[in-house]
mmCIF file of C-alpha atoms in Angstrom:
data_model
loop_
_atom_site.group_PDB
_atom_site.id
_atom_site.type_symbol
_atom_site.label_atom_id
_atom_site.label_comp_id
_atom_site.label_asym_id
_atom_site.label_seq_id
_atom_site.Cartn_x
_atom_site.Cartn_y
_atom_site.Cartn_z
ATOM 1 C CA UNK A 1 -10.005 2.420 -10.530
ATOM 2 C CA UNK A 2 -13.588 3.101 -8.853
ATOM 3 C CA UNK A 3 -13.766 4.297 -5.785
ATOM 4 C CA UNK A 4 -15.808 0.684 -4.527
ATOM 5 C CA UNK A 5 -13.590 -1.146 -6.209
ATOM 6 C CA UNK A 6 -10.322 0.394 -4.173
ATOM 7 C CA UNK A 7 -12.456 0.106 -0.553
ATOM 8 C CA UNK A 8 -13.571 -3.645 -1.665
ATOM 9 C CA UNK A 9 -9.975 -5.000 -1.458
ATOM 10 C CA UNK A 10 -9.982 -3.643 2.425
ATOM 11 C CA UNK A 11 -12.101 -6.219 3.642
ATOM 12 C CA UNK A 12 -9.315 -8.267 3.527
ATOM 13 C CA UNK A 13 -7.185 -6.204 5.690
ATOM 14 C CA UNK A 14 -5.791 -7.271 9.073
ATOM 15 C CA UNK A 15 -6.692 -5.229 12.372
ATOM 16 C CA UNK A 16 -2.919 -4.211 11.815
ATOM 17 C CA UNK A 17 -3.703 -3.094 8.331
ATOM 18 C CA UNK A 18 -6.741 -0.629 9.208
ATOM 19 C CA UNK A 19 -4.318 0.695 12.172
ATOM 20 C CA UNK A 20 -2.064 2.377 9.654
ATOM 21 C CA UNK A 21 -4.729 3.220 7.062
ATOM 22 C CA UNK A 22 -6.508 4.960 10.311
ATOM 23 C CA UNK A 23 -2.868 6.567 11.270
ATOM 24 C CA UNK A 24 -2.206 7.731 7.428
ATOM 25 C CA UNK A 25 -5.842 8.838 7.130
ATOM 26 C CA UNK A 26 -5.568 11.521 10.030
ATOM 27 C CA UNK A 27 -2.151 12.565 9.039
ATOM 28 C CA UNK A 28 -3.104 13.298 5.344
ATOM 29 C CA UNK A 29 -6.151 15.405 6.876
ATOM 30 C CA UNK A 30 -3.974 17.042 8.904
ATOM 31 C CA UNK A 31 -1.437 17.720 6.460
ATOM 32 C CA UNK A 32 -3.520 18.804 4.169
ATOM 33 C CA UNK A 33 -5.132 21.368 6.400
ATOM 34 C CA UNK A 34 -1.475 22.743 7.349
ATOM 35 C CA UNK A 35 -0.443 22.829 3.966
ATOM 36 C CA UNK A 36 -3.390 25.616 3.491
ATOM 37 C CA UNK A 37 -3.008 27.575 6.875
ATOM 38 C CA UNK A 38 0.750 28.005 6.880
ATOM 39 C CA UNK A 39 3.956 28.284 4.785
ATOM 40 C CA UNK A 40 6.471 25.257 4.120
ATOM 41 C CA UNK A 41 9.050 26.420 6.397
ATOM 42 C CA UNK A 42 6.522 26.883 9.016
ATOM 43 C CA UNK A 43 5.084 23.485 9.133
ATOM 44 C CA UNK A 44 8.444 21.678 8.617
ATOM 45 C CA UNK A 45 9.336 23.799 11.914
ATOM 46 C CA UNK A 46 5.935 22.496 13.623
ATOM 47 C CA UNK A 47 6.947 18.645 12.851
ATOM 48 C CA UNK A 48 9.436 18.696 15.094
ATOM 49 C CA UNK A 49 7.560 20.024 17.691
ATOM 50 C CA UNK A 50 5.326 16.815 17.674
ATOM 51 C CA UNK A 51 5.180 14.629 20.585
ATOM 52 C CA UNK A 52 6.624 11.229 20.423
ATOM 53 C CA UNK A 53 4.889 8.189 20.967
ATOM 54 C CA UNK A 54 6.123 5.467 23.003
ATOM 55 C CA UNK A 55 5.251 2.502 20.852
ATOM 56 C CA UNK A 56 7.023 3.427 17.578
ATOM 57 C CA UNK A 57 6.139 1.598 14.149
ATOM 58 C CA UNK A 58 8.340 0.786 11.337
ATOM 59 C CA UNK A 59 9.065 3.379 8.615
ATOM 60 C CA UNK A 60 7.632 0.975 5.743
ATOM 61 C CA UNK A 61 4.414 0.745 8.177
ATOM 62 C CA UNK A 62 3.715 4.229 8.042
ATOM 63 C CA UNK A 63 4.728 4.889 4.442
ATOM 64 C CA UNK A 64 2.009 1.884 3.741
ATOM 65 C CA UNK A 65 -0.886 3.588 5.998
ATOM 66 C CA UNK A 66 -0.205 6.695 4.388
ATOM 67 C CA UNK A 67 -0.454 5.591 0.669
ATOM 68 C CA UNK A 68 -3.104 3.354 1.200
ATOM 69 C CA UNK A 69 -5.241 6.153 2.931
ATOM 70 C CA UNK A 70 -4.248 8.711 -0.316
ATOM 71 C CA UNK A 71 -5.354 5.478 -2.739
ATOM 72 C CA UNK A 72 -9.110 5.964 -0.639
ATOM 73 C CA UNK A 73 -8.933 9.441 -0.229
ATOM 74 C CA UNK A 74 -11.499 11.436 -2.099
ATOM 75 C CA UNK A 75 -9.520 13.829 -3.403
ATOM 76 C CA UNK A 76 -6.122 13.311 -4.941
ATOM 77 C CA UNK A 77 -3.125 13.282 -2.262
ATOM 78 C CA UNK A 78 0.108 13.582 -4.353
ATOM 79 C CA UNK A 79 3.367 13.561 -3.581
ATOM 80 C CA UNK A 80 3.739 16.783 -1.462
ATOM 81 C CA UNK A 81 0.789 16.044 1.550
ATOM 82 C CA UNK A 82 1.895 12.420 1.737
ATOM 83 C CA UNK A 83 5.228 13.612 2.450
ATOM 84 C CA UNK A 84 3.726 15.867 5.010
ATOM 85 C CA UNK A 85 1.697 12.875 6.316
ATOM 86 C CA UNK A 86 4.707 10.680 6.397
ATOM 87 C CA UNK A 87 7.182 13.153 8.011
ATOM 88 C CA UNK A 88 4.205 13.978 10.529
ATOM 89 C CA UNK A 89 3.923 10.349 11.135
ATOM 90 C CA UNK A 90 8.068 9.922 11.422
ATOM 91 C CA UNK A 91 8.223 12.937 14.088
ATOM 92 C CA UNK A 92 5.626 11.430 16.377
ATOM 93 C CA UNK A 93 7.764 7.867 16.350
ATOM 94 C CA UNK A 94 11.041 9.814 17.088
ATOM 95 C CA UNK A 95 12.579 8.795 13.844
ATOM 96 C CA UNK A 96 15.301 11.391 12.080
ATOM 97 C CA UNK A 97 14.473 11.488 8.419
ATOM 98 C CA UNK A 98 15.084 14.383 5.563
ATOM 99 C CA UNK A 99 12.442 16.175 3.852
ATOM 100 C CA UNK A 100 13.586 17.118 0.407
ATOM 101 C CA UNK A 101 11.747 18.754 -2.563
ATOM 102 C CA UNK A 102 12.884 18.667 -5.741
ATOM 103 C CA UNK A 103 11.839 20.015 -9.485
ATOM 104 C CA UNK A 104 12.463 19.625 -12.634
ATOM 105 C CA UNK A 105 11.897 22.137 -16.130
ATOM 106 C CA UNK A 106 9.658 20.146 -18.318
ATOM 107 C CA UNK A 107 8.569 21.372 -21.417
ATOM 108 C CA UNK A 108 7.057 24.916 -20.256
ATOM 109 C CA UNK A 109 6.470 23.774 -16.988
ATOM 110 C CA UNK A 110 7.881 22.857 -13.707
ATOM 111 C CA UNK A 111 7.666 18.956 -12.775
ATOM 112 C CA UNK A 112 8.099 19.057 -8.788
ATOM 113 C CA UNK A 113 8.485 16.868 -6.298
ATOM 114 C CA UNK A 114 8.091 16.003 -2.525
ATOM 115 C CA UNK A 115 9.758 13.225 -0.823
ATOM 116 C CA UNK A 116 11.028 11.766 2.956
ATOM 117 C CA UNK A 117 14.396 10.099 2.639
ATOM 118 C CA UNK A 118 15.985 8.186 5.964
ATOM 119 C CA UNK A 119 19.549 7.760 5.943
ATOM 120 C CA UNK A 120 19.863 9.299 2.592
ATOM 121 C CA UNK A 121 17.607 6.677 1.293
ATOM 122 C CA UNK A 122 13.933 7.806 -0.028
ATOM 123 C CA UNK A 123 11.336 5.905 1.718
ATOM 124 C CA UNK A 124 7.956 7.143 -0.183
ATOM 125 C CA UNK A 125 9.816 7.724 -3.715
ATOM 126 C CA UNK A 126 12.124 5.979 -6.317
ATOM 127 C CA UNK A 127 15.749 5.453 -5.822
ATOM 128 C CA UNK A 128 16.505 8.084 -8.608
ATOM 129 C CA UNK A 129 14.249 9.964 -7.180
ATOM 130 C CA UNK A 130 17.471 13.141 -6.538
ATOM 131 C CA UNK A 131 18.590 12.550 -10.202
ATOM 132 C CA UNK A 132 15.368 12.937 -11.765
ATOM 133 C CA UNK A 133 14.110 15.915 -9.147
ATOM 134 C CA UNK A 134 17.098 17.886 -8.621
ATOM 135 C CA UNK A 135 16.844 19.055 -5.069
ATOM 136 C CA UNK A 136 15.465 22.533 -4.123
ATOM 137 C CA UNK A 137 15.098 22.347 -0.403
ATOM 138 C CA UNK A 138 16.019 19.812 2.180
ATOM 139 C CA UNK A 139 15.160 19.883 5.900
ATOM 140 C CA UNK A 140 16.846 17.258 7.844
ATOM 141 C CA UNK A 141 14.768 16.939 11.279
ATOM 142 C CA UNK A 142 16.644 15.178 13.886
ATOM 143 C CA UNK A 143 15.118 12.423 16.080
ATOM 144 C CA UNK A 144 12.703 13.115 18.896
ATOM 145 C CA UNK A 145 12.822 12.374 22.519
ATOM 146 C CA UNK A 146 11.367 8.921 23.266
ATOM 147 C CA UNK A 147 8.740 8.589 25.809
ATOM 148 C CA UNK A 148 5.662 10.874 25.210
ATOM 149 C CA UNK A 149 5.814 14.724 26.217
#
């Protein structure tokens, strides 16, 4: 889909709505500026080193900001930044969640993926989503304090 097209269907967005794309916006910049200065293990360390805001969203809130922002991004945001974004996003509301990455052979290549699961259940991926990507690496970050630091 064009680019206009994608941006026209915001207009009908509540003040709510362009909150979260605004929130996954600068979380996909700044996960996709990490993602180039420092290793994985690094920057899952830094997330939970984020402060924690005192007026916490829903997960499905900030899953939606995030994707909508990578749908209007101009430059694809697959599966591994929006994870970033997400878990970015989860860390500043206090939230324990799972990072896990996954990959699969496929024909001679390697089909990877990136996902956040809470509670053992993916938030930003399918249900099968384990199955179909068995798991290389999962980081389980543990809530945050509440109140900001």
């Amino acid at each position: 889909m064009h680019w206009s097209k994608r941006i026209a269907r915001a207009r009908y967005w509540s003040g709510h709505d362009w909150r979260g794309l605004w929130q996954g916006w600068m979380a996909l910049l700044w996960a996709a500026w990490q993602l180039r200065r420092q290793p994985l293990p690094d920057l899952l360390a830094a997330l939970q080193r984020q402060p924690v805001s005192a007026h916490p969203a829903p997960p499905t809130e900030l899953v939606q900001g995030v994707q909508r922002a990578a749908h209007l991004f101009p430059r694809p945001m697959l599966c591994l930044p929006q994870s970033i974004a997400i878990a970015r996003l989860l860390s500043q509301q206090g939230q324990p969640y799972a990072f896990l990455l996954g990959a699969q052979p496929k024909d001679e290549t390697l089909a990877a993926h990136a996902w956040i699961e809470i509670e053992g259940i993916p938030i930003n991926s399918p249900p099968d989503s384990a199955q179909r990507h068995p798991v290389l690496l999962e980081q389980a970050i543990p809530a945050g304090e509440t109140g900001l630091r």
